[in-house]
Amino acid sequence: MSLSGNYFAGVDVGSLAAKSVILKDGDIFATGLVPSGVNSVESGLNALNIALESAGLKQEELTYIVGTGYGRVSAPYANKAVTEITCHAKGANYLHPTVRTIIDMGGQDCKAIRIDQDGAVVDFAMNDKCAAGTGRFLEVMAGVFKVELKDLGAIALSATDTVPMSSTCTVFAESETISLVARGEKPENILNGIHHSIANRIAGLFSRVGIESDVFFSGGVAKNSGMKNAIEQALKVTIVKPEIDPQLIGALGAAVIARNFAKKEGLWA
Amino acid sequence: MSVKTLDVIRKRLEERPDELRRARENGLKVVGWVGYNVPEEIIHALGFIPVRIAVGGDDRLVEIGARYASSKTCVFIREIVGAFAENKDPYIQQTDILAFDATCLQNYRAAEVIEYFFKKDVVVLAVPRNFHLDEAKEYFAHEANEFTRLLEERAGAPLDSARLAESVALYNDIRKTLKSIYTFQASKNNVISWEEVYDLIQAGELLDKREYLSLLTQTLDELKERQHYPVIASDDGDSRIFLSGSLIPRGDRKLISIIKSVGGRIVGDDLWSGILPHLDLDIKEISPAGVALGYLNRTPHAALPYLDLESDRRLKKLQECLSQFKAQGVIYHTLRYCDPFTFKAKETKNVLAKSGIPLLEIHTEYAGSDYEAMKTRVEAFVEMIKIKSEIAEEQSVLVDA
Amino acid sequence: MGKQLFRYSEANKEKFLESDNITFNDGSTVSPEEIWHYLTEEAPVKYPSAFEVNLYQGNRGSRDETLPTSLKTRYLGLTFSARMEKAKDNGKSIAFIQGGQAVDPYTAADTIALRPGLVNQWNNGLEYGNDINKENLRRKKSKEKAFHDMSFEACQTGGYEHVQAGDLRIDVIAPYTVLRCSDISYGVEAHRHGPKKNVKLLNVDYPLRYQADKPWAIEYFAQNLRRLVNTLDEVTGRKTSEDDLLKAIKLHNTGRRLGTELAELWWSADVPPTNSDDRASMVSLGNLEVHGDVQASLSVLKEAKKFIAERVKNGVKGHAVADNPKRLFILGSCVGINGSRSEDAGAIVVGRDDQWSHCSSLVEEEGDPYYNLAKATLEYPYEQSIEKRAQWTIEQIKKSRADGVIFIHNWGCNTQAAISRPIVDIIKRETGIPTYIHERDLHGLRDEQEQNRVNAFVEML
Ligand code: SF4
Ligand code: SF4
């Protein structure tokens, strides 16, 4: 079955998950999300197929596809590749045109992005290459406490104290955490400390690019309520509520850019 | 594009280590220098063959260097120390004497460590941190004399003033020619790229100076023949990137190749491994102190602190270069543990932001592991610059939608 | 907060009350009664963190309560922040300096000189009622921002964040740019982009490479010292004479001599007369700068010598020191190891090169005081070539009868890190004493891994 309209897709292959968004003309039509495997081409296609399936579309019916995320370099299905920084900017702008600042916390990096009213990037900064302040870091911590990643935030929110974490290096923090547990500190207080230490890192990142309201929190970690809370405290801001899964923002932005490219290249009028 | 003389230079570089070996067999001595304010003319005029020891990009050597100089020394110095430990670099093998300066404390520590572990004959020129004060210049003049004395001892003869004048004249010609060539790379319809000029500059750190001058002159003639007069302006779709920050020595082409691979065009630099040391070198007096002060009075290296932001010449020079080369963005390269440049990254960014020039800091070392992460940042930066120039067009698309 | 706090036992009160008053720069004094009251009543409320029993942070459940100096240095430390605030209210000027330098010219120019550790101490003391966790969190938060303002690879931020935020009333930032510290001159420079424009900045330029053998280098440093004094005078509005400097030199020589004698006395004992931390806090009094008050330091130092002499004579062993502890000498960056935990592991720190190098450098009192001071300063053993520094260190190691040597280099402390291996090599070669190089992780944490390694080294000894 073929539907009328123009379809544009964005596919974002990150280190932990692959995401896709399909736009019909200007509206979100379908989305897909799968954990990333080692093969990033496959992961991207899987995510795209989920969205296609739920939309009842075939890949050929897509006018334009933009790939993003670290998997963008090997995305034969995409017409173009754009970095996730540009995509997050466009995605957040699409949802909330008043957004000027984006915090993106993904699996392996963390970004501070400043955008203008058109969703164009005016400045950005990223964490250095270590995993501190990323989804990966939290995943390791969830492992230490043997809890689900998604429950970490709620546990931290139940803390009565904040145990400071000296180390932001994942490897060191892991063993530091173990010794904190060994000396009798409560898990929720340690987790609270971890969230605060990451939030401070992020606040530091913003001291390089500045911050302006509205603030949007994207990426997989954005679903963590404890993290959101800690960041709001550290940055003294209120984070806007996302209408869609914040993990999809990169793919959404890629789809918006796909539409722009299609227009520029005369594939869609 | 291909400029023919560049091929000749590449070939001459291949032959150079052998040539040095033969020269040494004939009794000449090679002085390897490491640093930022080593007055090369003095070395040259004493009859030594100067070569610059500046290698980078090899993570394996960095690892080796860390065994001697710890893993907390800047990557560049770690690699140098590693290269001495391994002793396979053809230029390191051919050095008889090493000349260091203390512009950067880490460079100074390298002198000490190399002297200690590898029993090298090391001469050090101390450099004042308060370089701009009169008393510091006086002190530096003494240091330049001392540096010369130590080299004279090794040359077995005093420095001859007439020969120093000749060396200064030769080096002045080299600097002048380099500057002329440099403008060609930034021009519209350029026939020589920044990358080629960069290699050309670094070739001069190794080749015989007289021959180098004649090769430069040939290069310039070729360029003039093909392009007459270079106009510095954008070509369509350019995103004109200016490179700043920690040095990028021969062997390290990671960042440069990334910029190129994502469609950025480098149009200028103020790197201490690039054009900067050749700019504004004005030698007022033919004497060791005169030459050394000429060096010190250039745009100061980032390791020399300057306490007033408004009158900082380093930033002024950067801004001047940005407008001269019509750059749209700065990629500021900082090497792991290179304090002189990392401490200034944010400040430089803020200063440039006032004139609407974005700056991206790339903090890196020689391992290949951060290649993808660097690429994402550089690519996003280039996208940002391109979108900025295309913004009007973009907007119309959005408005229609 | 329900955290267990240490309390001084009344049993020792009487003996403590017999000890001397502390006399301060402004001529005021504080009596042992007042000190006792402060330590037992006021301070535990104001600074619970300092009394919290927390082995991991080096706060054990007991102290050397029969050593009055231990209580007095504690008192000076805890009142530090309040005393600096008071000094500022009274119009005194305060300078930020470097850790490895003497402060004679600052004393001469009637300026309090604070090194990075003291600047942090000042700031920490401004907030009351914090336990250790809260205090650490507060510190971490402001540091994180400062690291972004300066560099991630700065080993410390020298209180940049506090000075620039206006939390600390520092008038002038004027350290010696000694080679020991890779970051100091860049740290000073960073202030040029901060919002606080009225803080005066000066790098006192320390020459390198056989500097003490070069008359022109000494002359140059002497000119730097003159420039320093002029800068300090611009702040205070007074005119410091050569005679003022000579007086300051004499005063500081007294401190240095006493500090040296004290250290040698300590070393001469068969059993360590105090634990590591008490030893360090007494010996460091010799530089007279540690508590931001030259006279107060001097008065406690004089008394300390008396107490130590007594203990040495009677063969008293310091509190919490193991029998036949392994004696460690610590080298490298301006950071140490956790004293009490190392003692628990059967070790004791008998010396460090930092703070000691300049304490042991006396200044000639005849002739041009600037030149003399410059000469003595350029002779700091810590600042010499690898070979010379190593030889001096070996002497100290021998004098202190150390069994093991640990070279610590701090995160970001490039110029110490770079020569750790050569220095340690020479020591090992010439003394045969076991050595260990420790790299401290980011931002100075005192963590389990570090202690594990130190303990393993001690076990090996
Ligand atoms: S300037 Fe940077 S790269 Fe050069 S020696 Fe110093 S720290 Fe190393
Ligand atoms: S640890 Fe080293 S770099 Fe840091 S303040 Fe101390 S001496 Fe300076």
Short mmCIF file of C-alpha atoms in Angstrom, two decimals, chain C residues 53-433:
data_model
loop_
_atom_site.label_atom_id
_atom_site.label_comp_id
_atom_site.label_asym_id
_atom_site.label_seq_id
_atom_site.Cartn_x
_atom_site.Cartn_y
_atom_site.Cartn_z
CA VAL C 53 35.90 10.71 62.75
CA ASN C 54 36.45 9.49 59.24
CA LEU C 55 39.39 7.24 58.65
CA TYR C 56 39.16 7.64 54.93
CA GLN C 57 39.69 11.36 55.06
CA GLY C 58 42.60 11.03 57.43
CA ASN C 59 40.62 12.04 60.50
CA ARG C 60 41.19 9.39 63.11
CA GLY C 61 39.28 9.03 66.34
CA SER C 62 42.18 10.17 68.47
CA ARG C 63 44.89 12.83 68.48
CA ASP C 64 48.19 13.53 70.16
CA GLU C 65 46.46 15.30 73.02
CA THR C 66 49.45 15.60 75.31
CA LEU C 67 51.41 17.61 72.78
CA PRO C 68 50.22 21.22 73.21
CA THR C 69 51.72 22.25 69.86
CA SER C 70 49.44 19.82 68.14
CA LEU C 71 46.43 21.62 69.59
CA LYS C 72 47.87 25.02 68.82
CA THR C 73 48.61 24.37 65.18
CA ARG C 74 45.10 22.98 64.98
CA TYR C 75 43.78 26.13 66.54
CA LEU C 76 45.66 28.32 64.10
CA GLY C 77 44.38 26.23 61.23
CA LEU C 78 40.76 26.40 62.32
CA THR C 79 40.81 30.11 63.02
CA PHE C 80 42.64 30.83 59.81
CA SER C 81 39.66 31.90 57.78
CA ALA C 82 38.29 34.17 60.48
CA ARG C 83 41.73 35.69 61.05
CA MET C 84 42.14 36.48 57.36
CA GLU C 85 38.73 38.10 57.29
CA LYS C 86 39.67 40.15 60.30
CA ALA C 87 43.00 41.15 58.76
CA LYS C 88 41.16 42.37 55.68
CA ASP C 89 38.68 44.30 57.76
CA ASN C 90 41.65 45.99 59.38
CA GLY C 91 43.05 47.00 56.03
CA LYS C 92 45.88 44.49 55.79
CA SER C 93 46.83 43.49 52.26
CA ILE C 94 46.98 39.88 51.17
CA ALA C 95 48.99 38.35 48.36
CA PHE C 96 48.66 35.03 46.61
CA ILE C 97 51.98 33.24 46.19
CA GLN C 98 53.54 29.93 45.28
CA GLY C 99 54.11 27.04 47.64
CA GLY C 100 57.82 26.54 47.29
CA GLN C 101 59.01 29.99 48.18
CA ALA C 102 59.94 31.97 51.26
CA VAL C 103 57.95 35.07 52.08
CA ASP C 104 60.59 37.51 53.35
CA PRO C 105 59.76 40.31 50.87
CA TYR C 106 56.05 40.07 51.62
CA THR C 107 56.68 40.27 55.33
CA ALA C 108 58.91 43.29 54.71
CA ALA C 109 56.11 44.95 52.75
CA ASP C 110 53.57 44.25 55.48
CA THR C 111 51.59 41.85 53.33
CA ILE C 112 50.23 38.45 54.24
CA ALA C 113 51.37 35.89 51.69
CA LEU C 114 49.21 32.85 51.06
CA ARG C 115 50.07 29.84 48.96
CA PRO C 116 47.41 27.84 47.08
CA GLY C 117 46.66 25.48 49.98
CA LEU C 118 46.07 28.40 52.31
CA VAL C 119 43.84 30.21 49.87
CA ASN C 120 41.66 27.12 49.76
CA GLN C 121 41.74 26.88 53.53
CA TRP C 122 40.56 30.45 53.78
CA ASN C 123 37.67 29.76 51.49
CA ASN C 124 36.72 26.49 53.17
CA GLY C 125 36.47 28.21 56.52
CA LEU C 126 33.98 30.77 55.28
CA GLU C 127 31.08 28.36 55.55
CA TYR C 128 30.08 26.89 58.89
CA GLY C 129 28.45 23.66 59.90
CA ASN C 130 29.59 21.43 57.08
CA ASP C 131 30.43 17.79 57.49
CA ILE C 132 33.14 16.25 55.34
CA ASN C 133 30.77 15.26 52.55
CA LYS C 134 29.25 18.69 52.29
CA GLU C 135 32.58 20.38 52.37
CA ASN C 136 33.95 18.19 49.62
CA LEU C 137 30.91 18.74 47.48
CA ARG C 138 31.17 22.45 47.85
CA ARG C 139 34.81 22.39 46.91
CA LYS C 140 34.28 20.14 43.94
CA LYS C 141 31.57 22.31 42.53
CA SER C 142 33.58 25.49 42.45
CA LYS C 143 36.67 23.65 41.23
CA GLU C 144 34.90 22.15 38.29
CA LYS C 145 34.00 25.55 36.98
CA ALA C 146 37.48 26.88 37.63
CA PHE C 147 39.01 24.02 35.68
CA HIS C 148 36.87 25.01 32.74
CA ASP C 149 37.87 28.64 33.14
CA MET C 150 41.54 27.76 33.23
CA SER C 151 42.44 24.32 31.99
CA PHE C 152 41.33 20.77 32.70
CA GLU C 153 44.94 19.93 33.08
CA ALA C 154 45.67 22.44 35.77
CA CYS C 155 46.79 20.65 38.90
CA GLN C 156 45.11 23.24 41.04
CA THR C 157 43.39 26.46 40.37
CA GLY C 158 45.13 28.53 42.98
CA GLY C 159 41.86 29.84 44.33
CA TYR C 160 41.18 31.45 40.95
CA GLU C 161 37.48 30.83 41.33
CA HIS C 162 37.30 32.44 44.78
CA VAL C 163 39.37 35.45 43.88
CA GLN C 164 37.47 36.07 40.69
CA ALA C 165 34.09 35.53 42.31
CA GLY C 166 35.08 38.08 44.91
CA ASP C 167 34.73 35.57 47.77
CA LEU C 168 38.27 36.13 48.91
CA ARG C 169 39.67 39.58 49.24
CA ILE C 170 43.06 39.02 47.70
CA ASP C 171 44.78 42.21 46.59
CA VAL C 172 47.65 40.95 44.60
CA ILE C 173 48.71 37.75 42.92
CA ALA C 174 52.46 37.69 42.88
CA PRO C 175 54.16 34.30 43.16
CA TYR C 176 57.69 33.29 42.26
CA THR C 177 57.47 31.39 38.99
CA VAL C 178 59.65 28.60 40.30
CA LEU C 179 60.32 25.62 38.12
CA ARG C 180 58.79 23.25 40.65
CA CYS C 181 55.37 24.22 39.45
CA SER C 182 54.41 23.95 35.83
CA ASP C 183 51.18 25.81 36.24
CA ILE C 184 51.76 28.84 38.37
CA SER C 185 52.57 31.45 35.76
CA TYR C 186 49.66 30.40 33.58
CA GLY C 187 47.46 30.51 36.63
CA VAL C 188 48.45 34.12 37.23
CA GLU C 189 47.87 34.94 33.59
CA ALA C 190 44.39 33.41 33.73
CA HIS C 191 43.32 36.19 36.07
CA ARG C 192 43.64 38.67 33.23
CA HIS C 193 40.39 37.39 31.74
CA GLY C 194 38.48 37.23 35.00
CA PRO C 195 35.89 39.81 35.98
CA LYS C 196 37.93 41.18 38.90
CA LYS C 197 40.12 43.77 37.31
CA ASN C 198 41.50 45.38 40.45
CA VAL C 199 43.57 42.41 41.55
CA LYS C 200 47.19 43.25 40.79
CA LEU C 201 49.19 40.63 38.93
CA LEU C 202 52.89 39.97 38.85
CA ASN C 203 55.06 37.00 38.04
CA VAL C 204 58.28 37.10 40.00
CA ASP C 205 60.44 35.60 37.31
CA TYR C 206 62.65 32.80 38.58
CA PRO C 207 65.60 32.10 36.24
CA LEU C 208 66.58 28.56 35.26
CA ARG C 209 69.57 26.42 34.50
CA TYR C 210 72.50 26.73 36.90
CA GLN C 211 70.88 30.00 37.97
CA ALA C 212 72.70 30.22 41.27
CA ASP C 213 76.06 30.18 39.48
CA LYS C 214 75.18 33.06 37.17
CA PRO C 215 75.69 36.56 38.60
CA TRP C 216 73.40 38.04 35.94
CA ALA C 217 70.62 35.64 36.91
CA ILE C 218 70.94 36.61 40.58
CA GLU C 219 70.93 40.26 39.56
CA TYR C 220 67.83 39.70 37.45
CA PHE C 221 65.99 37.95 40.24
CA ALA C 222 66.98 40.71 42.64
CA GLN C 223 65.39 43.19 40.21
CA ASN C 224 62.28 41.03 40.19
CA LEU C 225 62.21 41.15 43.97
CA ARG C 226 62.44 44.93 43.88
CA ARG C 227 59.59 45.01 41.42
CA LEU C 228 57.65 42.72 43.74
CA VAL C 229 58.17 44.96 46.73
CA ASN C 230 57.18 48.01 44.67
CA THR C 231 54.02 46.26 43.58
CA LEU C 232 53.17 45.32 47.15
CA ASP C 233 53.87 48.92 48.18
CA GLU C 234 51.46 50.18 45.56
CA VAL C 235 48.77 48.16 47.29
CA THR C 236 49.62 49.11 50.85
CA GLY C 237 50.57 52.68 50.09
CA ARG C 238 53.68 52.44 52.23
CA LYS C 239 57.33 52.53 51.26
CA THR C 240 59.32 49.45 52.13
CA SER C 241 62.97 50.25 52.79
CA GLU C 242 66.00 48.02 52.42
CA ASP C 243 66.13 48.02 56.15
CA ASP C 244 62.61 46.63 56.34
CA LEU C 245 63.70 43.84 54.06
CA LEU C 246 66.78 43.14 56.13
CA LYS C 247 64.64 42.96 59.25
CA ALA C 248 62.27 40.55 57.55
CA ILE C 249 65.19 38.42 56.41
CA LYS C 250 66.54 38.27 59.95
CA LEU C 251 63.14 37.34 61.30
CA HIS C 252 62.67 34.64 58.72
CA ASN C 253 66.20 33.36 59.23
CA THR C 254 65.23 32.87 62.86
CA GLY C 255 62.24 30.84 61.75
CA ARG C 256 64.27 28.84 59.25
CA ARG C 257 66.95 28.09 61.83
CA LEU C 258 64.37 27.00 64.40
CA GLY C 259 62.54 24.92 61.83
CA THR C 260 65.76 23.22 60.81
CA GLU C 261 66.79 22.58 64.41
CA LEU C 262 63.39 21.17 65.16
CA ALA C 263 63.54 18.82 62.19
CA GLU C 264 67.00 17.66 63.14
CA LEU C 265 65.94 17.12 66.71
CA TRP C 266 63.03 15.03 65.50
CA TRP C 267 65.34 12.99 63.30
CA SER C 268 67.79 12.46 66.13
CA ALA C 269 65.23 10.53 68.18
CA ASP C 270 65.33 6.76 68.27
CA VAL C 271 61.55 6.56 68.20
CA PRO C 272 59.50 9.13 66.30
CA PRO C 273 58.46 11.74 68.87
CA THR C 274 55.29 12.65 66.97
CA ASN C 275 53.21 11.23 64.19
CA SER C 276 53.60 12.28 60.55
CA ASP C 277 51.07 15.07 60.49
CA ASP C 278 52.25 16.68 63.70
CA ARG C 279 55.82 16.52 62.48
CA ALA C 280 54.88 18.19 59.20
CA SER C 281 52.80 20.89 60.83
CA MET C 282 55.60 21.77 63.25
CA VAL C 283 58.46 21.76 60.78
CA SER C 284 56.49 23.82 58.30
CA LEU C 285 56.20 26.53 60.94
CA GLY C 286 59.82 27.31 60.10
CA ASN C 287 58.80 29.27 57.04
CA LEU C 288 56.56 31.37 59.28
CA GLU C 289 53.98 31.72 56.51
CA VAL C 290 51.80 28.71 57.17
CA HIS C 291 49.17 30.36 59.32
CA GLY C 292 49.11 33.71 57.63
CA ASP C 293 50.72 35.22 60.70
CA VAL C 294 54.48 35.34 61.07
CA GLN C 295 54.59 36.08 64.79
CA ALA C 296 52.01 33.48 65.70
CA SER C 297 53.94 30.85 63.79
CA LEU C 298 57.14 31.89 65.48
CA SER C 299 55.71 31.74 68.97
CA VAL C 300 54.28 28.26 68.45
CA LEU C 301 57.50 27.13 66.80
CA LYS C 302 59.64 28.19 69.74
CA GLU C 303 57.47 26.27 72.11
CA ALA C 304 57.32 23.25 69.82
CA LYS C 305 61.06 22.90 69.94
CA LYS C 306 60.93 22.76 73.71
CA PHE C 307 58.27 20.02 73.72
CA ILE C 308 60.04 17.93 71.14
CA ALA C 309 63.33 18.20 73.02
CA GLU C 310 61.53 16.91 76.09
CA ARG C 311 59.99 13.99 74.23
CA VAL C 312 63.25 13.08 72.59
CA LYS C 313 65.02 13.16 75.94
CA ASN C 314 62.42 10.93 77.56
CA GLY C 315 62.10 8.61 74.60
CA VAL C 316 58.39 9.37 74.16
CA LYS C 317 56.85 7.97 71.03
CA GLY C 318 54.32 10.06 69.13
CA HIS C 319 50.64 9.25 69.29
CA ALA C 320 49.41 6.42 67.06
CA VAL C 321 52.87 5.63 65.74
CA ALA C 322 53.54 1.92 65.33
CA ASP C 323 56.50 0.22 66.98
CA ASN C 324 59.47 0.32 64.65
CA PRO C 325 57.56 2.03 61.90
CA LYS C 326 58.93 2.09 58.39
CA ARG C 327 60.30 5.54 57.76
CA LEU C 328 59.15 7.17 54.54
CA PHE C 329 60.61 10.20 52.83
CA ILE C 330 58.20 11.88 50.41
CA LEU C 331 59.33 13.78 47.33
CA GLY C 332 57.84 15.55 44.39
CA SER C 333 54.79 17.74 43.99
CA CYS C 334 53.37 19.87 46.75
CA VAL C 335 51.09 17.07 47.92
CA GLY C 336 51.61 14.40 50.56
CA ILE C 337 50.25 11.02 51.49
CA ASN C 338 47.57 10.27 54.05
CA GLY C 339 49.54 10.36 57.30
CA SER C 340 47.22 8.55 59.66
CA ARG C 341 46.32 5.77 57.29
CA SER C 342 49.97 5.23 56.50
CA GLU C 343 50.67 5.03 60.21
CA ASP C 344 47.96 2.43 60.56
CA ALA C 345 49.83 0.50 57.91
CA GLY C 346 52.98 0.65 60.01
CA ALA C 347 54.77 3.57 58.42
CA ILE C 348 55.66 7.14 59.32
CA VAL C 349 56.57 10.10 57.16
CA VAL C 350 59.91 11.44 58.32
CA GLY C 351 60.41 14.16 55.77
CA ARG C 352 59.48 15.84 52.54
CA ASP C 353 61.40 17.93 50.09
CA ASP C 354 58.58 20.40 49.51
CA GLN C 355 58.47 23.18 52.15
CA TRP C 356 61.78 21.89 53.42
CA SER C 357 63.93 22.97 50.52
CA HIS C 358 63.40 26.66 51.17
CA CYS C 359 63.26 26.30 54.93
CA SER C 360 66.80 25.05 54.85
CA SER C 361 68.08 27.93 52.68
CA LEU C 362 69.34 30.68 54.97
CA VAL C 363 69.83 34.19 53.63
CA GLU C 364 73.09 36.09 54.12
CA GLU C 365 72.47 39.10 56.39
CA GLU C 366 75.44 41.31 55.39
CA GLY C 367 75.26 43.39 52.22
CA ASP C 368 72.49 44.19 49.72
CA PRO C 369 69.44 42.39 51.08
CA TYR C 370 67.85 42.08 47.65
CA TYR C 371 70.91 40.47 46.18
CA ASN C 372 71.33 38.18 49.17
CA LEU C 373 67.74 37.13 49.12
CA ALA C 374 67.89 36.55 45.38
CA LYS C 375 71.00 34.44 45.74
CA ALA C 376 69.56 32.29 48.51
CA THR C 377 66.35 31.84 46.59
CA LEU C 378 68.11 30.75 43.43
CA GLU C 379 69.91 28.19 45.54
CA TYR C 380 66.75 26.34 46.63
CA PRO C 381 67.75 22.69 46.35
CA TYR C 382 64.36 21.77 44.90
CA GLU C 383 65.01 24.07 41.94
CA GLN C 384 68.43 22.78 40.95
CA SER C 385 69.47 20.47 38.16
CA ILE C 386 68.50 16.82 38.44
CA GLU C 387 71.89 15.76 39.76
CA LYS C 388 72.16 18.51 42.34
CA ARG C 389 68.62 18.15 43.59
CA ALA C 390 69.06 14.42 43.89
CA GLN C 391 72.26 14.83 45.90
CA TRP C 392 70.59 17.20 48.33
CA THR C 393 67.63 14.86 48.65
CA ILE C 394 69.94 11.95 49.38
CA GLU C 395 71.47 13.95 52.21
CA GLN C 396 68.02 14.56 53.69
CA ILE C 397 67.09 10.92 53.28
CA LYS C 398 70.21 9.89 55.13
CA LYS C 399 69.72 12.44 57.89
CA SER C 400 66.16 11.30 58.40
CA ARG C 401 67.16 7.62 58.27
CA ALA C 402 64.42 6.85 55.82
CA ASP C 403 63.73 3.23 54.85
CA GLY C 404 61.81 4.07 51.72
CA VAL C 405 61.25 6.92 49.32
CA ILE C 406 58.01 7.81 47.56
CA PHE C 407 57.98 10.35 44.76
CA ILE C 408 54.45 11.62 44.26
CA HIS C 409 53.53 13.65 41.30
CA ASN C 410 50.22 15.27 41.24
CA TRP C 411 47.79 15.29 38.36
CA GLY C 412 48.88 18.08 36.04
CA CYS C 413 52.16 18.70 37.81
CA ASN C 414 54.20 18.30 34.68
CA THR C 415 57.55 19.65 35.74
CA GLN C 416 57.76 17.37 38.77
CA ALA C 417 56.37 14.39 36.90
CA ALA C 418 58.95 14.81 34.16
CA ILE C 419 61.94 14.32 36.42
CA SER C 420 60.48 11.84 38.88
CA ARG C 421 62.22 8.91 37.28
CA PRO C 422 65.72 10.45 37.03
CA ILE C 423 65.62 11.72 40.62
CA VAL C 424 64.42 8.40 41.96
CA ASP C 425 66.99 6.58 39.81
CA ILE C 426 69.87 8.46 41.36
CA ILE C 427 68.53 7.96 44.87
CA LYS C 428 68.17 4.26 44.29
CA ARG C 429 71.61 3.99 42.74
CA GLU C 430 73.38 5.85 45.51
CA THR C 431 71.51 4.72 48.59
CA GLY C 432 70.04 1.37 47.65
CA ILE C 433 66.85 2.42 49.43
#
